[in-house]
mmCIF file of C-alpha atoms and ligand atoms in Angstrom:
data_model
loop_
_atom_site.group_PDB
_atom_site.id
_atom_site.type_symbol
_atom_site.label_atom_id
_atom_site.label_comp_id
_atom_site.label_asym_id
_atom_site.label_seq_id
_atom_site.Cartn_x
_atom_site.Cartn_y
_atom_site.Cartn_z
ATOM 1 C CA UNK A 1 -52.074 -41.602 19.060
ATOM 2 C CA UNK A 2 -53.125 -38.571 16.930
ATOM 3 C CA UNK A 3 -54.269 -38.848 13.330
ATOM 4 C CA UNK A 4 -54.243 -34.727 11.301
ATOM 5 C CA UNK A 5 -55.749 -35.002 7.392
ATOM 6 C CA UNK A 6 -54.200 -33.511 4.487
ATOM 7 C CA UNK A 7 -55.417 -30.703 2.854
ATOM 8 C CA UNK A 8 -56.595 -28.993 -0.491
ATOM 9 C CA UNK A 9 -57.224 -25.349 -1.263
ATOM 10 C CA UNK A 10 -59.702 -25.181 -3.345
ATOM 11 C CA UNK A 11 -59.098 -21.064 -4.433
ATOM 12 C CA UNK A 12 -57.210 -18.618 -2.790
ATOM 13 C CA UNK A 13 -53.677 -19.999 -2.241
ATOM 14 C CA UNK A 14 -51.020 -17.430 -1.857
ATOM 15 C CA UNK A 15 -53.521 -14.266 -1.985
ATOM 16 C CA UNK A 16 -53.979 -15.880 1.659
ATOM 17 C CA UNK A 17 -50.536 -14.814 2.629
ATOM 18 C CA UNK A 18 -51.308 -11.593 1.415
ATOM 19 C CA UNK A 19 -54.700 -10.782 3.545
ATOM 20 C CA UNK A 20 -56.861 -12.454 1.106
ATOM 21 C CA UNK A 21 -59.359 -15.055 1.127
ATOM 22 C CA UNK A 22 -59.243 -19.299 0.546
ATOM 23 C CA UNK A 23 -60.623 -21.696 0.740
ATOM 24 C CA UNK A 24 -59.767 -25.187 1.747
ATOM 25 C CA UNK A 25 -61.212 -28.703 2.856
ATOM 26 C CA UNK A 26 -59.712 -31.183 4.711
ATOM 27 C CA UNK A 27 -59.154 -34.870 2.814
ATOM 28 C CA UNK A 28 -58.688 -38.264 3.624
ATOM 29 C CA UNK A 29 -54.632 -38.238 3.775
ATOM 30 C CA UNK A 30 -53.189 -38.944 7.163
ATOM 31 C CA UNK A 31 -50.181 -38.015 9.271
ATOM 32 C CA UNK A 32 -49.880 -40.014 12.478
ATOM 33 C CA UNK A 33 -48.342 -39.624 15.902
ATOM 34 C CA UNK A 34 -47.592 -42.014 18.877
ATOM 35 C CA UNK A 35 -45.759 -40.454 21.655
ATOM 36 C CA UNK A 36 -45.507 -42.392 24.824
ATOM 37 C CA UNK A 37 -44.815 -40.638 28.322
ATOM 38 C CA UNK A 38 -41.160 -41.322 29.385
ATOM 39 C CA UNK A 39 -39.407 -40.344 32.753
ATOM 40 C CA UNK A 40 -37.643 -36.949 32.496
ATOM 41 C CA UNK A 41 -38.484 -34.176 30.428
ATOM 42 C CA UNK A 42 -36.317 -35.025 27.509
ATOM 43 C CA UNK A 43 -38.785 -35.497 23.606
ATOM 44 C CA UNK A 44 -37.433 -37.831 21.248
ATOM 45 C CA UNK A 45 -38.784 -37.598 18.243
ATOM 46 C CA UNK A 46 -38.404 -40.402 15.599
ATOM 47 C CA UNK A 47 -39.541 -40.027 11.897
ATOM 48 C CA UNK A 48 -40.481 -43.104 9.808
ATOM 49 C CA UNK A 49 -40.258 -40.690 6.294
ATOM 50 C CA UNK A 50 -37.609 -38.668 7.008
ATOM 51 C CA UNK A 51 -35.210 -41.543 8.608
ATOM 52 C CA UNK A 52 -34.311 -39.557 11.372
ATOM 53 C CA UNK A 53 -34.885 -39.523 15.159
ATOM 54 C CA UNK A 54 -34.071 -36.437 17.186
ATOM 55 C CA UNK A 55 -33.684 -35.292 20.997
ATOM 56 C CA UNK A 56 -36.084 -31.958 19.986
ATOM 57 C CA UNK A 57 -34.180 -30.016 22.548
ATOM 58 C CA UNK A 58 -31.177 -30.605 19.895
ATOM 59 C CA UNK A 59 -32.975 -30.531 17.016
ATOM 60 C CA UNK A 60 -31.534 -30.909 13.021
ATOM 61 C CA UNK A 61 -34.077 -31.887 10.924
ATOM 62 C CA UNK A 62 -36.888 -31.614 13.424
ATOM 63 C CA UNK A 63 -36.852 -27.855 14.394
ATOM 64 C CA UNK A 64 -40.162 -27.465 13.418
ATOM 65 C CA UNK A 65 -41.961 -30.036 15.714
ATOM 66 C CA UNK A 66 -39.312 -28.474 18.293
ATOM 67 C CA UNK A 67 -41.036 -24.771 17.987
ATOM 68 C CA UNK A 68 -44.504 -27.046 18.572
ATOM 69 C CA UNK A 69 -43.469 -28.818 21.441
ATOM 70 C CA UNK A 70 -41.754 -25.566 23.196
ATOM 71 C CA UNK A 71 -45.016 -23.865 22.614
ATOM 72 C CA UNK A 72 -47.008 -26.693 24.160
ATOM 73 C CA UNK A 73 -44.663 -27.163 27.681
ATOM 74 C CA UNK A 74 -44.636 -23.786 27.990
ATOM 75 C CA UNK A 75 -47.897 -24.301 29.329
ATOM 76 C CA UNK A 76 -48.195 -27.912 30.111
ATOM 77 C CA UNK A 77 -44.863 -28.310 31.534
ATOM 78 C CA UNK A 78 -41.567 -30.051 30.286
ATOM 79 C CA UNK A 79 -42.758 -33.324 29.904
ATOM 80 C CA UNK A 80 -40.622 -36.594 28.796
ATOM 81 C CA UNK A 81 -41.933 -38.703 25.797
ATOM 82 C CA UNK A 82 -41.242 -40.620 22.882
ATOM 83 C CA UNK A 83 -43.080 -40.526 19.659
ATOM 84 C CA UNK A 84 -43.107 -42.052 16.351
ATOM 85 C CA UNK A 85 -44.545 -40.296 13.209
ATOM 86 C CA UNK A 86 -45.269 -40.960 9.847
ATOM 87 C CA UNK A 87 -47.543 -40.231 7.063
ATOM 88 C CA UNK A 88 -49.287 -41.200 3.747
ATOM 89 C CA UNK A 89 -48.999 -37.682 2.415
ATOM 90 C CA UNK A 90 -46.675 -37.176 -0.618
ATOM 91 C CA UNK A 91 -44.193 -34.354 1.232
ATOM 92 C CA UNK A 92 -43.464 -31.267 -0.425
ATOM 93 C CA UNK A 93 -46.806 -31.702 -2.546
ATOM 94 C CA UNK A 94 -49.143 -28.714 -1.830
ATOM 95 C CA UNK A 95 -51.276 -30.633 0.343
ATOM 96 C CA UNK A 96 -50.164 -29.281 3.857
ATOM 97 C CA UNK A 97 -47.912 -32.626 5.100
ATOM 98 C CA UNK A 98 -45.626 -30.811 7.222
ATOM 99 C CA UNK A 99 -49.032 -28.872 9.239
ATOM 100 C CA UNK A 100 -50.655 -32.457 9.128
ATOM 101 C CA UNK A 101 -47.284 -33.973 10.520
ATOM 102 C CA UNK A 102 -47.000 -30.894 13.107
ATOM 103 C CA UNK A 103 -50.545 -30.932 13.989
ATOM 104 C CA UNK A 104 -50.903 -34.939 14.534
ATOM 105 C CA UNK A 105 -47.041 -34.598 16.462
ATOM 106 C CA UNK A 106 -48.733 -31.772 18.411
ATOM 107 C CA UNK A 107 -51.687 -32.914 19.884
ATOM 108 C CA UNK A 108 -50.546 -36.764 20.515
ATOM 109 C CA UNK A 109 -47.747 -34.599 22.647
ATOM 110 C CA UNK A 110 -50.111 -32.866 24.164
ATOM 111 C CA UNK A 111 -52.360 -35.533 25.196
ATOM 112 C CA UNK A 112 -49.467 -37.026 27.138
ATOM 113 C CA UNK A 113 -48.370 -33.389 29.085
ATOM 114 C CA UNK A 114 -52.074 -32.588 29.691
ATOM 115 C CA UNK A 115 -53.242 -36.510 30.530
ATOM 116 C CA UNK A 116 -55.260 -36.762 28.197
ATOM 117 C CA UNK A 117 -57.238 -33.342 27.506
ATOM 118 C CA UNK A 118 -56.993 -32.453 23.371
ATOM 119 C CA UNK A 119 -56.993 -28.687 23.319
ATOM 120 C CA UNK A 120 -57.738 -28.039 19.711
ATOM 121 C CA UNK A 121 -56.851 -24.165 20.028
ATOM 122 C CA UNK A 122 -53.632 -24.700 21.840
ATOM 123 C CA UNK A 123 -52.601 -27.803 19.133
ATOM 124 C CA UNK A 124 -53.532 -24.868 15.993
ATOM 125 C CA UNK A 125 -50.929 -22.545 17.590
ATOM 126 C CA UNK A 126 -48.100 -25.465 17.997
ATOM 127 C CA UNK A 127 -48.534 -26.748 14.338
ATOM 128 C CA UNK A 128 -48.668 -22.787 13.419
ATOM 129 C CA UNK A 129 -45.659 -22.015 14.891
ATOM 130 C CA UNK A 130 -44.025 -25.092 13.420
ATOM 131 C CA UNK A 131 -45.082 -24.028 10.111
ATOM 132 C CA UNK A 132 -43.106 -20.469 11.060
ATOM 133 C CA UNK A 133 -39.861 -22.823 10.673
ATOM 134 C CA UNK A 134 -40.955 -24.704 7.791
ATOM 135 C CA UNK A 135 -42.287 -22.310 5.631
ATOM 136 C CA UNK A 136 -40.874 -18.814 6.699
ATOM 137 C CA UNK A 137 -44.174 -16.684 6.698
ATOM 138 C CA UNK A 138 -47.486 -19.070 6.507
ATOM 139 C CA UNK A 139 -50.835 -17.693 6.870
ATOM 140 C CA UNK A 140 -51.956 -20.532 8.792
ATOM 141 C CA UNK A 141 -54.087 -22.139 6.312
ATOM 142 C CA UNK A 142 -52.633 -25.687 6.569
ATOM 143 C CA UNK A 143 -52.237 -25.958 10.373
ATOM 144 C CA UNK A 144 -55.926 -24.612 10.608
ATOM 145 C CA UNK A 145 -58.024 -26.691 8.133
ATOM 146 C CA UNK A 146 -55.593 -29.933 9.550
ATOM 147 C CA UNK A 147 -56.736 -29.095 13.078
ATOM 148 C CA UNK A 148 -60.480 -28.349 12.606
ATOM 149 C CA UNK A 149 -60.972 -30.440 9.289
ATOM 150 C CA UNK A 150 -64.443 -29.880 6.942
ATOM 151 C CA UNK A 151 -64.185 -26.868 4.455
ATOM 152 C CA UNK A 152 -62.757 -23.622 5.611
ATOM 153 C CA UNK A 153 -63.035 -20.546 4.830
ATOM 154 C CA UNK A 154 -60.184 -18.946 6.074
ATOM 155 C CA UNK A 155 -58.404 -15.255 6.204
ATOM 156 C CA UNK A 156 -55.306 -14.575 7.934
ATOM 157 C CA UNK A 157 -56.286 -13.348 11.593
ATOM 158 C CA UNK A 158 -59.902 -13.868 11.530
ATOM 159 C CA UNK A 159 -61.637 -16.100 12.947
ATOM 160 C CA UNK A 160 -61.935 -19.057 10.143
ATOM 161 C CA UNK A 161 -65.758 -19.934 8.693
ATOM 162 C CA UNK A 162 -67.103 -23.434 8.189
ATOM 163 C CA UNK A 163 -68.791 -24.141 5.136
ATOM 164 C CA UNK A 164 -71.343 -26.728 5.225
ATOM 165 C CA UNK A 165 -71.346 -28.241 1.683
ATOM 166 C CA UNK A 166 -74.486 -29.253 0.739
ATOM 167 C CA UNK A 167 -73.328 -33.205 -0.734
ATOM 168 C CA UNK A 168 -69.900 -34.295 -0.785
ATOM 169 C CA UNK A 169 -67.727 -33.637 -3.688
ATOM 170 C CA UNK A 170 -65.829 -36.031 -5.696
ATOM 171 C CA UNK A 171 -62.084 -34.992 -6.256
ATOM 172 C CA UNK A 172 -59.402 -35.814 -8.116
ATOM 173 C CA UNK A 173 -55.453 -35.557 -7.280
ATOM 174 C CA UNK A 174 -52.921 -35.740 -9.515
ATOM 175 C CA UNK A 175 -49.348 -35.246 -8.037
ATOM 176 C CA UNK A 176 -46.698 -34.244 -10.780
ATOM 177 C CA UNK A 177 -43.696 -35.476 -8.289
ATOM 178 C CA UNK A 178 -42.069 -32.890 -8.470
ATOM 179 C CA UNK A 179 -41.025 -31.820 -4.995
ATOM 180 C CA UNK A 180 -40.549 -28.025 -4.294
ATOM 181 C CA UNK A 181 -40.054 -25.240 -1.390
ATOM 182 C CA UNK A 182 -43.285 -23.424 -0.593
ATOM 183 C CA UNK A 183 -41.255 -21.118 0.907
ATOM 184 C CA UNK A 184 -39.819 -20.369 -2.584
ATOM 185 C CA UNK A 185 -43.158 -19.992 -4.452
ATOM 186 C CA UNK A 186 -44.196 -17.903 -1.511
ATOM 187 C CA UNK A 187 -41.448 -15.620 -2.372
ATOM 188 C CA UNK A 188 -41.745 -16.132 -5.797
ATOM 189 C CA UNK A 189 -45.671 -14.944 -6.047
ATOM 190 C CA UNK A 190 -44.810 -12.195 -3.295
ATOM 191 C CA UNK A 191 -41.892 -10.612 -5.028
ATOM 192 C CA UNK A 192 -44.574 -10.493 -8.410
ATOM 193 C CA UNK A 193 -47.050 -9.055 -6.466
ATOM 194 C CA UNK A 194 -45.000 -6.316 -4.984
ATOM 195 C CA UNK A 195 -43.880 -5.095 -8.740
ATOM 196 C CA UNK A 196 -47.460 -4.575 -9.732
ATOM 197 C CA UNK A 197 -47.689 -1.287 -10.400
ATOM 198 C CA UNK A 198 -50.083 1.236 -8.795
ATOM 199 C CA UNK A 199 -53.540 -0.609 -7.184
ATOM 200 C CA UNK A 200 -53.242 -3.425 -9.332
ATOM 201 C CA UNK A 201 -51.924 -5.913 -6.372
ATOM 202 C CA UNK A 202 -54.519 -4.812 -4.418
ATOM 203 C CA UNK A 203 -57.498 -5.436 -7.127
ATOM 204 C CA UNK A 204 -56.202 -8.866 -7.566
ATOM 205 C CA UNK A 205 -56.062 -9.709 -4.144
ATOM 206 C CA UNK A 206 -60.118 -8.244 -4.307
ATOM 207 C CA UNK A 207 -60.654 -10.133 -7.578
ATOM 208 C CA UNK A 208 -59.401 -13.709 -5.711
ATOM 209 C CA UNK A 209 -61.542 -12.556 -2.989
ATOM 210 C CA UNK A 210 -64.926 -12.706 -5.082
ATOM 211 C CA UNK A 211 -63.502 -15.825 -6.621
ATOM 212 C CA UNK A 212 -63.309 -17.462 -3.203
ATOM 213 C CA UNK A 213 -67.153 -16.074 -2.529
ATOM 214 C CA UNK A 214 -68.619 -17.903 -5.741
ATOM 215 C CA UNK A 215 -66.513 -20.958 -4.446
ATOM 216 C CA UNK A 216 -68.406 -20.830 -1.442
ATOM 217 C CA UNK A 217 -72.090 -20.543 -2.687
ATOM 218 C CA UNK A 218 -71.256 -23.257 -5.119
ATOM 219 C CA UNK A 219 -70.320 -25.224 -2.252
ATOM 220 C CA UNK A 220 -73.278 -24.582 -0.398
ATOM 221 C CA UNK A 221 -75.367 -25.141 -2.965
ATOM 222 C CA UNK A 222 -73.996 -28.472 -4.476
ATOM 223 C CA UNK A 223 -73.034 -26.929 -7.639
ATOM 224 C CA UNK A 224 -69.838 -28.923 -8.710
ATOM 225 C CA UNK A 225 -69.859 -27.340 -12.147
ATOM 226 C CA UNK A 226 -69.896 -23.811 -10.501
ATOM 227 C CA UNK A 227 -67.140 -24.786 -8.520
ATOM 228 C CA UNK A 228 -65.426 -26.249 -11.142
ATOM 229 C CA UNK A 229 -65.268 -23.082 -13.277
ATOM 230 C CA UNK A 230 -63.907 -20.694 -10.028
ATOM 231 C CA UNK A 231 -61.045 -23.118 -10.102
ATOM 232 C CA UNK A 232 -60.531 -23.150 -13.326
ATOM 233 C CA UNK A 233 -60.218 -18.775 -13.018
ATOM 234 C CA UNK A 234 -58.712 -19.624 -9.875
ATOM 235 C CA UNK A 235 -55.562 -21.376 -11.949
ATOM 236 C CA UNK A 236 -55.045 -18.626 -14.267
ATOM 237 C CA UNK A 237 -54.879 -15.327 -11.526
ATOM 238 C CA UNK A 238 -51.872 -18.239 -10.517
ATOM 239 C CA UNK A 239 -50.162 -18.950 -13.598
ATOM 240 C CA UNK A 240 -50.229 -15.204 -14.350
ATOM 241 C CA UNK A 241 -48.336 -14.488 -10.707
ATOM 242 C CA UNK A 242 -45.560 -17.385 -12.036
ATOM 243 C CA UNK A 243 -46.544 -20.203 -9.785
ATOM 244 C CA UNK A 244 -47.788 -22.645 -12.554
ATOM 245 C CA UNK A 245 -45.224 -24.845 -14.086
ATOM 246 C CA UNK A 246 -45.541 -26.698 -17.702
ATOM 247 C CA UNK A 247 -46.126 -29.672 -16.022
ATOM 248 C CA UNK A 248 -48.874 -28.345 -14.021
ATOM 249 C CA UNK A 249 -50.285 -26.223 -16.876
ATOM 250 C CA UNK A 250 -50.406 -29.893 -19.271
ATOM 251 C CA UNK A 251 -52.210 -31.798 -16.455
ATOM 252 C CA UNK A 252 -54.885 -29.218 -15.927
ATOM 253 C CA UNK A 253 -55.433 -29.076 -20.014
ATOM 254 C CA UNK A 254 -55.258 -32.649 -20.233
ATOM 255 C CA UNK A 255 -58.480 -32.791 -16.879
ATOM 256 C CA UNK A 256 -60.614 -30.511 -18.745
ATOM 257 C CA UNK A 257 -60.450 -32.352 -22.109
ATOM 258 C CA UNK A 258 -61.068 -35.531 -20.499
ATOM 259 C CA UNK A 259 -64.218 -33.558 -19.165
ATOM 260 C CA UNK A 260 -64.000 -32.192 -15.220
ATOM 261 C CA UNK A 261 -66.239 -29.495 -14.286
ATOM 262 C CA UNK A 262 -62.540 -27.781 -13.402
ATOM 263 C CA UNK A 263 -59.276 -27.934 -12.446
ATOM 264 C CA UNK A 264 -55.855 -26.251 -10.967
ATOM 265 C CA UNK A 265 -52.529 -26.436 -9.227
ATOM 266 C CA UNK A 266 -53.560 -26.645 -5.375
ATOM 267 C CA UNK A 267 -51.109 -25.464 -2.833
ATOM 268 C CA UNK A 268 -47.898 -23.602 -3.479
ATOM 269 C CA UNK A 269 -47.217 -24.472 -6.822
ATOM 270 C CA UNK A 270 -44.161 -24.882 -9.297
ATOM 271 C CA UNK A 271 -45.210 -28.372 -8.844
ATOM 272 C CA UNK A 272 -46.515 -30.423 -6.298
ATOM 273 C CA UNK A 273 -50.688 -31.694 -7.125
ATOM 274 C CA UNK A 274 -53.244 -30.822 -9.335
ATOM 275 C CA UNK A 275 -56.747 -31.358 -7.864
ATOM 276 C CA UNK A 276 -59.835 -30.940 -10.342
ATOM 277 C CA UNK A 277 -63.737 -31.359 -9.463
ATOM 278 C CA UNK A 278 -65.547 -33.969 -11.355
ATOM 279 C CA UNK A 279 -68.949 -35.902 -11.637
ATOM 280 C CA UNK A 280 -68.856 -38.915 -9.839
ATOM 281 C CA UNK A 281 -68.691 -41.605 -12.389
ATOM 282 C CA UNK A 282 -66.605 -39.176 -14.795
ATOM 283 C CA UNK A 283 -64.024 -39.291 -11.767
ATOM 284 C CA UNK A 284 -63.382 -42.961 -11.279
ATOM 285 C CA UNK A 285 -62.934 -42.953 -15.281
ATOM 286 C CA UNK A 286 -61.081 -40.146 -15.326
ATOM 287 C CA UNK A 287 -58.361 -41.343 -12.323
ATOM 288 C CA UNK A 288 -58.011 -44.945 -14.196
ATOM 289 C CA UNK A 289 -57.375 -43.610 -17.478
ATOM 290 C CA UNK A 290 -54.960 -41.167 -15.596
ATOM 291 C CA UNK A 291 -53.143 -43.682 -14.126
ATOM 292 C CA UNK A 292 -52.957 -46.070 -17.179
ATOM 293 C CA UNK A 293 -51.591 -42.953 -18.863
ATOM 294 C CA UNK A 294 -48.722 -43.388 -16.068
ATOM 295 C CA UNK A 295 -49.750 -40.131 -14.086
ATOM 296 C CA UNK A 296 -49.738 -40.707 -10.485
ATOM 297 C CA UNK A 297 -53.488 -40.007 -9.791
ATOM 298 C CA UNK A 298 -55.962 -40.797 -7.066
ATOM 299 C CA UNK A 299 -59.829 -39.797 -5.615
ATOM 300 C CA UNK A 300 -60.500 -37.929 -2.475
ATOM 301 C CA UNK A 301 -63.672 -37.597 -0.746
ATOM 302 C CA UNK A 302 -64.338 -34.168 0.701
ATOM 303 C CA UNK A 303 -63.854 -33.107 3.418
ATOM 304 C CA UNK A 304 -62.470 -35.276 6.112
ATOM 305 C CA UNK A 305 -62.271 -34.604 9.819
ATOM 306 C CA UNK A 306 -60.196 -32.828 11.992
ATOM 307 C CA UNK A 307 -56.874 -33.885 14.200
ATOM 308 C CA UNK A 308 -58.176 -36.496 16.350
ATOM 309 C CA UNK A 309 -56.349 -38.741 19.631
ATOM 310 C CA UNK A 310 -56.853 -41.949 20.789
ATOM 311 C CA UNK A 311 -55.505 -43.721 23.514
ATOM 312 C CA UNK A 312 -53.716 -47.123 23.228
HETATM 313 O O1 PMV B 401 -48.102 -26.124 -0.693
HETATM 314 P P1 PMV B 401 -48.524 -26.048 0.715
HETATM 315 O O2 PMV B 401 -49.295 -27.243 1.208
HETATM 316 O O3 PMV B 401 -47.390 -25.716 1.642
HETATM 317 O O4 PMV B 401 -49.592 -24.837 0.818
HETATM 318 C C1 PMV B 401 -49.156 -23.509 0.826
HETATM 319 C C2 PMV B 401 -50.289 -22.520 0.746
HETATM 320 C C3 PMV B 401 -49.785 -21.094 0.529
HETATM 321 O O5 PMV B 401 -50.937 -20.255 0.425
HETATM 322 C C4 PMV B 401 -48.987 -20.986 -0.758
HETATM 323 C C5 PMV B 401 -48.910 -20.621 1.675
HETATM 324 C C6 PMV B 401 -49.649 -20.321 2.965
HETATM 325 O O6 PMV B 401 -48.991 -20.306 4.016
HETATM 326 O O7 PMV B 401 -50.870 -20.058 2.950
#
């Protein structure tokens, strides 16, 4: 069994896909895997959420973990198995459930080619090239913070950088509902972008990039309220690249009046979650008073840890 955390990004989204920085901690969300060696080298695939269960060799639905499990027997060998998934995280949310479902599907698959051995690189590059199939062009954010967990720094084909925060931080979630493609913000945000004229694009990429460098001292140094006020810059270089929604825009006014140190969409936007930074007693409030309000709103500690197997 394999168990792969959700994630938040905490600045940086989409100037990721474009060579810039983010960052982005791992929370307690979980997608989970089962797969059980069978005889044969067929992989059925069954999916608790999405209702369906799939021969991956014949994939529908399922073409994703398919790309993931070709990747893995390509060097572990064709091996049979069953496995079971599901997940606690809202889908189609902006907090990386298809890379925590890929990852979690990944390594509990590899666990039973391998016998046992979790290789945490080769598991990265499965869920990575599942999120090719998802999402079209990812920069690997989601499959990497998933695999490794904590708070990453991360830039598309670097290494990524831990950062050790120096207390844990209190967030809040608040998930609009409304489902939507990232592939489609991801176009969306890269077509804007592109019409920038002269070195503009470029500056704002650099711009997000010193945004995502105060993140990180604030994170080092405990300072929530710091933090706070990079996401709340953080939300606007979004909104002013069309990613924000009404919805979105309303929940992150509505945060700061009720007094967070910050707050902004998280993930790919034009819906999906917005996650805000608060003090820890002003968070509890702030989530109950949320939810009496009818908003669908919840605390996460961060970060959590990384993909990790067990055997049954
Ligand atoms: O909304 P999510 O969880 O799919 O996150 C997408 C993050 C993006 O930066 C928009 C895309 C990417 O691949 O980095």
């Amino acid at each position: 069994m394999a168990r792969a955390p959700a994630k938040v990004i905490l600045v940086g989204e989409h100037w990721v896909v474009h060579g810039g920085r983010a960052v982005a901690a791992a929370i307690g969300l979980y997608a989970v895997a089962q797969c059980k060696a069978k005889p044969g080298d067929r992989v059925i695939v069954r999916s608790r959420e999405l209702g369906v269960e799939e021969e991956l060799d014949r994939c529908r639905d399922l073409c994703n973990l398919a790309a993931a499990w070709r990747h893995i027997a390509a060097r572990h060998g064709f091996r049979g198995a069953v496995c079971e998934l599901s997940s606690d995280i809202p889908p189609g949310a902006g907090l990386g459930s298809s890379a925590a479902v890929a990852a979690a599907f990944a390594a509990a698959y590899l666990c039973v080619a391998s016998g046992g051995v979790l290789d945490r690189e080769l598991v990265n590059r499965a869920a990575f090239e599942a999120e090719k199939i998802t999402h079209g062009n990812p920069s690997g954010i989601d499959n990497t913070v998933s695999v490794y967990g904590g708070i990453v720094v991360y830039r598309r084909g670097r290494e990524p950088r831990r950062v050790r925060a120096s207390t844990a931080g209190s967030l809040l979630v608040v998930n609009t509902g409304i489902e939507r493609s990232t592939r489609v913000a991801v176009e969306k945000f890269s077509a804007r972008l592109a019409s920038l004229p002269g070195s503009l694009a470029a500056e704002m990429i650099r711009l997000n990039d010193i945004a995502a460098g105060y993140a990180v001292r604030a994170l080092r140094e405990g300072d929530y309220g710091a933090l706070g006020r990079v996401m709340n810059l953080s939300h606007g270089l979004l909104q002013s690249m069309g990613v924000s929604l009404a919805e979105l825009d309303t929940i992150v006014e509505l945060l700061r009046d009720m007094g967070v140190y910050g707050a902004k969409l998280s993930g790919a936007g034009l819906g999906g979650v917005v996650i805000a930074v608060a003090e820890e007693n002003a968070a509890e409030r702030i989530a109950e008073e949320l939810r009496r309000r009818g908003y669908d709103a919840f605390r996460a500690v961060l970060p959590a840890p990384g993909v990790r197997v067990q055997t049954l």
